[in-house]
mmCIF file of C-alpha atoms in Angstrom:
data_model
loop_
_atom_site.group_PDB
_atom_site.id
_atom_site.type_symbol
_atom_site.label_atom_id
_atom_site.label_comp_id
_atom_site.label_asym_id
_atom_site.label_seq_id
_atom_site.Cartn_x
_atom_site.Cartn_y
_atom_site.Cartn_z
ATOM 1 C CA MET V 1 33.126 52.726 22.580
ATOM 2 C CA SER V 2 31.107 54.078 19.626
ATOM 3 C CA GLU V 3 27.746 52.642 18.648
ATOM 4 C CA ASP V 4 29.293 51.027 15.555
ATOM 5 C CA SER V 5 32.206 49.608 17.537
ATOM 6 C CA ASP V 6 29.906 48.055 20.121
ATOM 7 C CA ASP V 7 27.676 46.437 17.489
ATOM 8 C CA LEU V 8 30.698 45.381 15.431
ATOM 9 C CA ALA V 9 32.307 43.642 18.380
ATOM 10 C CA LYS V 10 29.111 41.709 19.048
ATOM 11 C CA ALA V 11 28.468 40.976 15.356
ATOM 12 C CA ARG V 12 31.963 39.555 14.955
ATOM 13 C CA GLN V 13 31.085 37.125 17.739
ATOM 14 C CA GLY V 14 28.033 35.994 15.782
ATOM 15 C CA ASP V 15 25.397 38.242 17.371
ATOM 16 C CA ARG V 16 22.764 38.579 14.645
ATOM 17 C CA ASP V 17 20.838 41.256 16.506
ATOM 18 C CA ALA V 18 23.943 43.434 16.589
ATOM 19 C CA PHE V 19 24.486 42.923 12.870
ATOM 20 C CA GLY V 20 20.825 43.740 12.306
ATOM 21 C CA ALA V 21 21.399 47.059 14.053
ATOM 22 C CA LEU V 22 24.216 47.817 11.601
ATOM 23 C CA VAL V 23 21.952 46.920 8.685
ATOM 24 C CA ARG V 24 19.242 49.296 9.884
ATOM 25 C CA ARG V 25 21.793 52.058 10.422
ATOM 26 C CA TYR V 26 23.295 51.888 6.914
ATOM 27 C CA GLN V 27 20.606 50.341 4.725
ATOM 28 C CA ARG V 28 19.394 53.627 3.236
ATOM 29 C CA ARG V 29 22.887 54.741 2.284
ATOM 30 C CA VAL V 30 23.784 51.395 0.750
ATOM 31 C CA TYR V 31 20.545 51.409 -1.244
ATOM 32 C CA ALA V 32 21.115 55.001 -2.410
ATOM 33 C CA THR V 33 24.615 54.224 -3.643
ATOM 34 C CA ALA V 34 23.463 51.109 -5.494
ATOM 35 C CA LEU V 35 20.581 53.025 -7.072
ATOM 36 C CA HIS V 36 22.849 55.793 -8.315
ATOM 37 C CA ILE V 37 25.194 53.257 -9.903
ATOM 38 C CA LEU V 38 22.584 50.898 -11.355
ATOM 39 C CA GLY V 39 19.678 53.219 -12.111
ATOM 40 C CA SER V 40 17.051 50.631 -11.185
ATOM 41 C CA HIS V 41 15.108 50.264 -7.941
ATOM 42 C CA GLY V 42 14.843 46.509 -8.410
ATOM 43 C CA ASP V 43 18.554 46.088 -9.034
ATOM 44 C CA ALA V 44 19.362 48.378 -6.107
ATOM 45 C CA ASP V 45 17.214 46.190 -3.841
ATOM 46 C CA ASP V 46 19.061 43.078 -5.019
ATOM 47 C CA VAL V 47 22.481 44.660 -4.545
ATOM 48 C CA THR V 48 21.575 46.016 -1.109
ATOM 49 C CA GLN V 49 20.582 42.541 0.043
ATOM 50 C CA GLU V 50 23.689 40.967 -1.481
ATOM 51 C CA THR V 51 25.921 43.636 0.073
ATOM 52 C CA PHE V 52 24.743 42.856 3.579
ATOM 53 C CA VAL V 53 24.979 39.102 2.980
ATOM 54 C CA ARG V 54 28.594 39.568 1.887
ATOM 55 C CA ALA V 55 29.280 41.871 4.820
ATOM 56 C CA TYR V 56 27.824 39.345 7.275
ATOM 57 C CA ARG V 57 29.956 36.544 5.866
ATOM 58 C CA ALA V 58 33.111 38.677 5.906
ATOM 59 C CA ILE V 59 32.636 40.557 9.155
ATOM 60 C CA GLY V 60 34.873 38.145 11.015
ATOM 61 C CA GLN V 61 37.757 39.305 8.812
ATOM 62 C CA PHE V 62 37.029 43.015 9.318
ATOM 63 C CA ASP V 63 40.332 44.288 10.700
ATOM 64 C CA GLY V 64 39.390 47.843 11.581
ATOM 65 C CA ARG V 65 42.016 49.475 9.365
ATOM 66 C CA ALA V 66 39.179 51.381 7.710
ATOM 67 C CA ASP V 67 36.049 52.413 9.543
ATOM 68 C CA PHE V 68 32.986 50.232 9.096
ATOM 69 C CA PHE V 69 31.232 52.779 6.877
ATOM 70 C CA THR V 70 34.147 52.823 4.402
ATOM 71 C CA TRP V 71 34.446 49.033 4.454
ATOM 72 C CA LEU V 72 30.727 48.632 3.780
ATOM 73 C CA TYR V 73 30.777 51.206 0.971
ATOM 74 C CA ARG V 74 33.619 49.315 -0.672
ATOM 75 C CA ILE V 75 31.508 46.161 -0.659
ATOM 76 C CA THR V 76 28.530 48.125 -2.016
ATOM 77 C CA VAL V 77 30.503 49.583 -4.923
ATOM 78 C CA ASN V 78 32.092 46.244 -5.809
ATOM 79 C CA THR V 79 28.780 44.396 -5.609
ATOM 80 C CA SER V 80 27.131 47.029 -7.815
ATOM 81 C CA LEU V 81 29.923 46.840 -10.390
ATOM 82 C CA ASN V 82 29.819 43.040 -10.376
ATOM 83 C CA HIS V 83 26.077 43.287 -11.012
ATOM 84 C CA VAL V 84 26.742 45.491 -14.040
ATOM 85 C CA ARG V 85 29.616 43.418 -15.389
ATOM 86 C CA SER V 86 27.751 40.140 -15.015
ATOM 87 C CA GLY V 87 25.239 41.315 -17.601
ATOM 88 C CA LYS V 88 22.396 41.384 -15.088
ATOM 89 C CA ARG V 89 22.088 45.087 -15.705
ATOM 90 C CA VAL V 90 23.550 47.585 -18.157
ATOM 91 C CA ALA V 91 24.663 50.604 -16.149
ATOM 92 C CA ALA V 92 22.027 53.271 -16.447
ATOM 93 C CA LEU V 93 21.771 56.892 -15.512
ATOM 94 C CA ALA V 94 23.594 58.190 -12.486
ATOM 95 C CA GLU V 95 23.818 61.776 -11.317
ATOM 96 C CA ALA V 96 25.677 64.804 -12.632
ATOM 97 C CA GLY V 97 26.015 66.983 -9.595
ATOM 98 C CA ALA V 98 23.030 69.319 -9.307
ATOM 99 C CA THR V 99 21.484 68.204 -6.004
ATOM 100 C CA GLU V 100 22.731 66.645 -2.782
ATOM 101 C CA ALA V 101 21.602 63.157 -1.912
ATOM 102 C CA ASP V 102 18.991 63.407 0.808
ATOM 103 C CA HIS V 103 19.965 60.474 2.983
ATOM 104 C CA ALA V 104 18.353 61.854 6.103
ATOM 105 C CA GLY V 105 15.027 62.258 4.382
ATOM 106 C CA GLY V 106 15.242 58.814 2.860
ATOM 107 C CA ARG V 107 15.115 60.049 -0.753
ATOM 108 C CA PRO V 108 17.736 57.941 -2.533
ATOM 109 C CA GLU V 109 17.551 59.531 -5.972
ATOM 110 C CA ALA V 110 19.430 62.829 -5.906
ATOM 111 C CA LEU V 111 18.839 64.160 -9.397
ATOM 112 C CA GLY V 112 15.447 62.550 -9.830
ATOM 113 C CA ALA V 113 14.829 58.825 -10.211
ATOM 114 C CA PRO V 114 17.330 57.266 -12.615
ATOM 115 C CA GLN V 115 14.625 54.928 -13.910
ATOM 116 C CA HIS V 116 11.912 56.862 -15.744
ATOM 117 C CA THR V 117 8.511 56.011 -17.150
ATOM 118 C CA PRO V 118 7.835 57.016 -20.776
ATOM 119 C CA LEU V 119 5.589 59.840 -19.560
ATOM 120 C CA GLU V 120 8.256 61.138 -17.173
ATOM 121 C CA TRP V 121 10.841 61.018 -19.941
ATOM 122 C CA LEU V 122 8.594 62.948 -22.324
ATOM 123 C CA THR V 123 7.850 65.652 -19.776
ATOM 124 C CA MET V 124 11.475 66.171 -18.786
ATOM 125 C CA THR V 125 13.179 69.246 -20.061
ATOM 126 C CA GLU V 126 15.592 68.664 -22.906
ATOM 127 C CA ASP V 127 18.451 69.897 -20.725
ATOM 128 C CA VAL V 128 17.778 67.300 -18.017
ATOM 129 C CA ARG V 129 17.584 64.500 -20.583
ATOM 130 C CA ARG V 130 20.870 65.597 -22.116
ATOM 131 C CA VAL V 131 22.595 65.660 -18.739
ATOM 132 C CA LEU V 132 21.341 62.189 -17.791
ATOM 133 C CA GLU V 133 22.344 60.734 -21.148
ATOM 134 C CA THR V 134 25.768 62.354 -20.948
ATOM 135 C CA VAL V 135 26.440 61.039 -17.451
ATOM 136 C CA ALA V 136 25.419 57.561 -18.580
ATOM 137 C CA GLY V 137 27.986 57.853 -21.372
ATOM 138 C CA LEU V 138 30.921 58.388 -19.019
ATOM 139 C CA SER V 139 33.317 55.524 -18.444
ATOM 140 C CA GLU V 140 32.569 53.302 -15.475
ATOM 141 C CA THR V 141 35.587 54.602 -13.589
ATOM 142 C CA LEU V 142 34.709 58.268 -13.992
ATOM 143 C CA ARG V 143 31.000 57.747 -13.398
ATOM 144 C CA ILE V 144 31.460 55.855 -10.130
ATOM 145 C CA THR V 145 33.965 58.374 -8.796
ATOM 146 C CA LEU V 146 31.668 61.258 -9.739
ATOM 147 C CA ILE V 147 28.731 59.586 -7.988
ATOM 148 C CA LEU V 148 30.658 59.110 -4.756
ATOM 149 C CA ALA V 149 31.969 62.684 -4.813
ATOM 150 C CA THR V 150 28.908 64.551 -6.043
ATOM 151 C CA VAL V 151 25.887 62.486 -5.097
ATOM 152 C CA GLU V 152 27.141 60.812 -1.947
ATOM 153 C CA GLN V 153 29.134 63.926 -0.987
ATOM 154 C CA LEU V 154 31.991 61.814 0.355
ATOM 155 C CA PRO V 155 35.360 63.487 0.964
ATOM 156 C CA TYR V 156 38.073 62.604 -1.529
ATOM 157 C CA LYS V 157 40.101 60.857 1.173
ATOM 158 C CA GLN V 158 37.257 58.443 1.896
ATOM 159 C CA ILE V 159 36.589 57.838 -1.802
ATOM 160 C CA ALA V 160 40.274 56.992 -2.207
ATOM 161 C CA GLU V 161 39.960 54.403 0.578
ATOM 162 C CA ILE V 162 36.810 52.918 -0.956
ATOM 163 C CA LEU V 163 38.263 52.660 -4.476
ATOM 164 C CA GLU V 164 41.781 51.890 -3.222
ATOM 165 C CA VAL V 165 43.464 54.583 -5.305
ATOM 166 C CA PRO V 166 45.483 57.686 -4.348
ATOM 167 C CA GLU V 167 43.537 60.768 -3.314
ATOM 168 C CA GLY V 168 45.080 62.685 -6.225
ATOM 169 C CA THR V 169 43.607 60.110 -8.608
ATOM 170 C CA VAL V 170 40.146 60.734 -7.170
ATOM 171 C CA ALA V 171 40.537 64.487 -7.691
ATOM 172 C CA TRP V 172 41.711 63.934 -11.260
ATOM 173 C CA ARG V 173 38.819 61.605 -12.064
ATOM 174 C CA VAL V 174 36.220 64.041 -10.723
ATOM 175 C CA ASN V 175 37.759 66.922 -12.660
ATOM 176 C CA GLU V 176 37.981 64.808 -15.809
ATOM 177 C CA ALA V 177 34.355 63.672 -15.489
ATOM 178 C CA ARG V 178 33.190 67.264 -15.084
ATOM 179 C CA ARG V 179 35.388 68.405 -17.970
ATOM 180 C CA LEU V 180 33.880 65.767 -20.252
ATOM 181 C CA LEU V 181 30.364 66.684 -19.143
ATOM 182 C CA ARG V 182 30.985 70.367 -19.882
ATOM 183 C CA GLU V 183 32.582 69.527 -23.223
ATOM 184 C CA ARG V 184 29.811 67.192 -24.344
ATOM 185 C CA LEU V 185 27.066 69.487 -23.093
ATOM 186 C CA GLY V 186 28.701 72.540 -24.607
ATOM 187 C CA VAL V 187 28.843 74.526 -21.373
ATOM 188 C CA SER V 188 31.632 76.116 -19.374
ATOM 189 C CA SER V 189 32.018 76.218 -15.629
ATOM 190 C CA ARG V 190 34.618 77.221 -13.090
ATOM 191 C CA PRO V 191 35.962 74.412 -10.885
ATOM 192 C CA SER V 192 34.495 74.098 -7.421
ATOM 193 C CA GLU V 193 36.409 75.332 -4.396
ATOM 194 C CA ARG V 194 37.054 71.742 -3.338
ATOM 195 C CA ASP V 195 38.520 70.885 -6.752
ATOM 196 C CA ALA V 196 40.665 74.014 -6.721
ATOM 197 C CA LYS V 197 42.189 72.885 -3.426
ATOM 198 C CA ALA V 198 42.571 69.263 -4.504
ATOM 199 C CA SER V 199 45.925 67.687 -5.223
ATOM 200 C CA PRO V 200 47.285 69.043 -8.516
ATOM 201 C CA ASP V 201 49.018 65.778 -9.319
ATOM 202 C CA GLN V 202 47.576 64.139 -12.410
ATOM 203 C CA PRO V 203 47.922 60.360 -12.452
ATOM 204 C CA SER V 204 48.941 58.408 -15.465
ATOM 205 C CA PRO V 205 46.155 57.018 -17.674
ATOM 206 C CA GLN V 206 46.647 53.677 -15.927
ATOM 207 C CA ALA V 207 45.972 55.301 -12.563
ATOM 208 C CA GLY V 208 42.648 56.568 -13.812
ATOM 209 C CA ARG V 209 41.339 53.092 -14.403
ATOM 210 C CA ALA V 210 39.040 51.434 -11.911
ATOM 211 C CA THR V 211 40.734 49.064 -9.507
ATOM 212 C CA PRO V 212 38.206 46.699 -7.950
ATOM 213 C CA ALA V 213 38.263 47.229 -4.211
ATOM 214 C CA LYS V 214 38.580 44.256 -1.942
ATOM 215 C CA SER V 215 35.883 43.416 0.523
#
């Protein structure tokens, strides 16, 4: 039995220590995802706490069809989006794909902190500012998918499970987000090897819309 499975079995029986072990194991990754979506350390803290509260309340219904990591990420994304849609926070700057998220080192912000002081903003290069502003201007659907693929470095199959859409839709969204970034930034770039191998099927416009995942 894996470490997650052992703790999950105990947590589902009401063992708070076992659930606490799961929290410690995934807290950094949940926080990093929330920060990339929301762009605020304070909001990311709130969403991280709310995510684990929701997970604790729902863990009895966890059916194991997805692994725990995917299930928890789905709750994280939904909680973050609910935070944005509720008006508590206007979605800020995410990440455009230049640097890997350093989960192991505990550095949640992959392209530099999404929330900047006036001095930091002034000293940024014009190119970095343009990229951050352009990413922030993407639709919610494209931005979230790009974050999961580029910042979180999740495989398309897992992103599809988290967002509850076909894998081909994930590939299309990532390609579309990158196309829009290149177009708006006035640059050209060849698709990555992963995108070149992705499903060529393009979904309908309806398929490209965000479908709230169920926790």
